[in-house]
Short mmCIF file of C-alpha atoms in Angstrom, two decimals:
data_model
loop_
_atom_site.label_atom_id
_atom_site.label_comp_id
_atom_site.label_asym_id
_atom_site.label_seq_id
_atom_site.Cartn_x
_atom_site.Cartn_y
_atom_site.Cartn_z
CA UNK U 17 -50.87 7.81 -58.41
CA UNK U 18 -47.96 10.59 -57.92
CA UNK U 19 -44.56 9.74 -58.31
CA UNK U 20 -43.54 12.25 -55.55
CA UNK U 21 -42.87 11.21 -52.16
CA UNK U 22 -44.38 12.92 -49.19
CA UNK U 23 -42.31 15.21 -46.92
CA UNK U 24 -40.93 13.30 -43.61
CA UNK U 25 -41.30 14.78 -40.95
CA UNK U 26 -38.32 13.40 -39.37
CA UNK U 27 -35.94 15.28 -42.40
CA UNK U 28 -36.04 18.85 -42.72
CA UNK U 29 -37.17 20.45 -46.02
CA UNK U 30 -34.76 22.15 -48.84
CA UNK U 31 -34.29 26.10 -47.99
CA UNK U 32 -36.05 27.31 -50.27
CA UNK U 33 -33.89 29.52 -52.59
CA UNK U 34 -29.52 29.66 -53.39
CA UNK U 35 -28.17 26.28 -52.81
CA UNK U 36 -24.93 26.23 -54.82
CA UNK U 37 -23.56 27.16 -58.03
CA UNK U 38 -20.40 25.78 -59.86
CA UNK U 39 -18.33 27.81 -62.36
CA UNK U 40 -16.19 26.14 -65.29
CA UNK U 41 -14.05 28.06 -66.75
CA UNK U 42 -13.67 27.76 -70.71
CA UNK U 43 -10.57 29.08 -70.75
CA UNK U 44 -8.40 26.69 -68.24
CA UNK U 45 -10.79 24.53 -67.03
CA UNK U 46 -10.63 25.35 -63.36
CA UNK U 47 -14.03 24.54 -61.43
CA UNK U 48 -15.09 26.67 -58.75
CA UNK U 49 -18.33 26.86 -56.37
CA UNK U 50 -20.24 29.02 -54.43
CA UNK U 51 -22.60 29.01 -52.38
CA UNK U 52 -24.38 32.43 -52.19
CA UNK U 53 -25.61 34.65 -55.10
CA UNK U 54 -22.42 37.05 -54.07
CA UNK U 55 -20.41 34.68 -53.41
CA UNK U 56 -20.55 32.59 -57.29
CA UNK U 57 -20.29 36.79 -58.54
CA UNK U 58 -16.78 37.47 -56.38
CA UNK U 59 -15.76 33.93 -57.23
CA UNK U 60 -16.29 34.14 -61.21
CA UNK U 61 -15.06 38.23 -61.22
CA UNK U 62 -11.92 37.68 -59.12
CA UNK U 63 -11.22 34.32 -61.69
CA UNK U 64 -11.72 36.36 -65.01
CA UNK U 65 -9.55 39.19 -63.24
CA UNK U 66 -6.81 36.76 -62.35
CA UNK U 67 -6.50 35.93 -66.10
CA UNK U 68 -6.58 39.48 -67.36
CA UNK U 69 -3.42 39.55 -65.50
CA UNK U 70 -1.79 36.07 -66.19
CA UNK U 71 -2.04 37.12 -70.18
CA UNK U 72 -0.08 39.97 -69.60
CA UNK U 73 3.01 38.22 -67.56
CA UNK U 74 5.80 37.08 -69.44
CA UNK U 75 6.63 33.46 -67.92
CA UNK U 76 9.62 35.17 -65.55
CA UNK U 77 7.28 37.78 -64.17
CA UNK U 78 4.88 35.26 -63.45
CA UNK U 79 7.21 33.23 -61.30
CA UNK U 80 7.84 36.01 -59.30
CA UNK U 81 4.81 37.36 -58.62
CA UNK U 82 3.72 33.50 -57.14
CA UNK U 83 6.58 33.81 -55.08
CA UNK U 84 6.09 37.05 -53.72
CA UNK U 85 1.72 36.32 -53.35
CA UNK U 86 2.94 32.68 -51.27
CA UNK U 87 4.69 34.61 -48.87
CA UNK U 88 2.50 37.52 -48.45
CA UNK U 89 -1.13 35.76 -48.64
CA UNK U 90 0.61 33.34 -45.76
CA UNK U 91 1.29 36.37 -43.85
CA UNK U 92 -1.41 38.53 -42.91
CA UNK U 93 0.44 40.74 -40.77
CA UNK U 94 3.63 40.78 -42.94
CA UNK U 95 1.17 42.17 -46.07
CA UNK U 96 -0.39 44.59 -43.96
CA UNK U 97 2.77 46.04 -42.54
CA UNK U 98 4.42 45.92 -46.07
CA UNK U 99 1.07 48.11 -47.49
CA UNK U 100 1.26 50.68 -44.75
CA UNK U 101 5.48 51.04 -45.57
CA UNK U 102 4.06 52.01 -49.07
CA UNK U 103 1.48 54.29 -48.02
CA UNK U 104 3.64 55.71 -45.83
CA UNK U 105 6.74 55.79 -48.51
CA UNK U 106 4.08 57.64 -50.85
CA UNK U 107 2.70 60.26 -48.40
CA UNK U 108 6.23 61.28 -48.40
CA UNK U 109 6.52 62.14 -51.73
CA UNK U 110 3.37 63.92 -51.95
#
C-alpha cells in the first residue's frame, strides 16, 4: 500500500521547477527570499555587496549615507534628476 496520496483533481499540481529559495546570511543574520533562480542571485550579490561597503564606513559616514539613500530611494524622480546634474556637471569638465 503507498503512502502517497493521489493527485485531486479539484487542486492544481506543483509547477514543476523554482519555487523559492531563502538566504541567511552568516555574517548578520538577515534572511532574505526569492523566488526565481535570478532573483535569489541579485538578492544574495546585492547583500554581500552592501557589506563590502558597510565594512569600509566609519560609523559617521554610515549615518549619512542612510540619510542621503532614505531620501533619494523615496524619490524616484529627485535621484534621477540629481544623476543627470552629475552627468551633466561632468560632461563639463571633460
Amino acid at each position: 500500500m503507498s503512502t502517497r496520496s493521489a493527485p485531486r483533481p479539484d487542486r492544481p499540481a506543483p509547477a514543476a521547477g523554482w519555487d523559492q529559495a531563502t538566504f541567511r546570511c552568516g555574517q548578520c543574520g538577515a534572511t532574505r527570499t526569492a523566488t526565481t533562480e535570478a532573483g535569489y542571485t541579485r538578492t544574495v550579490s546585492a547583500h554581500r555587496d552592501a557589506h563590502a561597503v558597510f565594512d569600509r564606513l566609519n560609523p559617521t559616514e554610515r549615518n549619512g549615507m542612510g540619510s542621503i539613500l532614505r531620501v533619494l530611494l523615496e524619490d524616484v524622480a529627485l535621484s534621477a534628476e540629481l544623476l543627470a546634474l552629475i552627468d551633466q556637471e561632468a560632461a563639463s569638465r571633460s
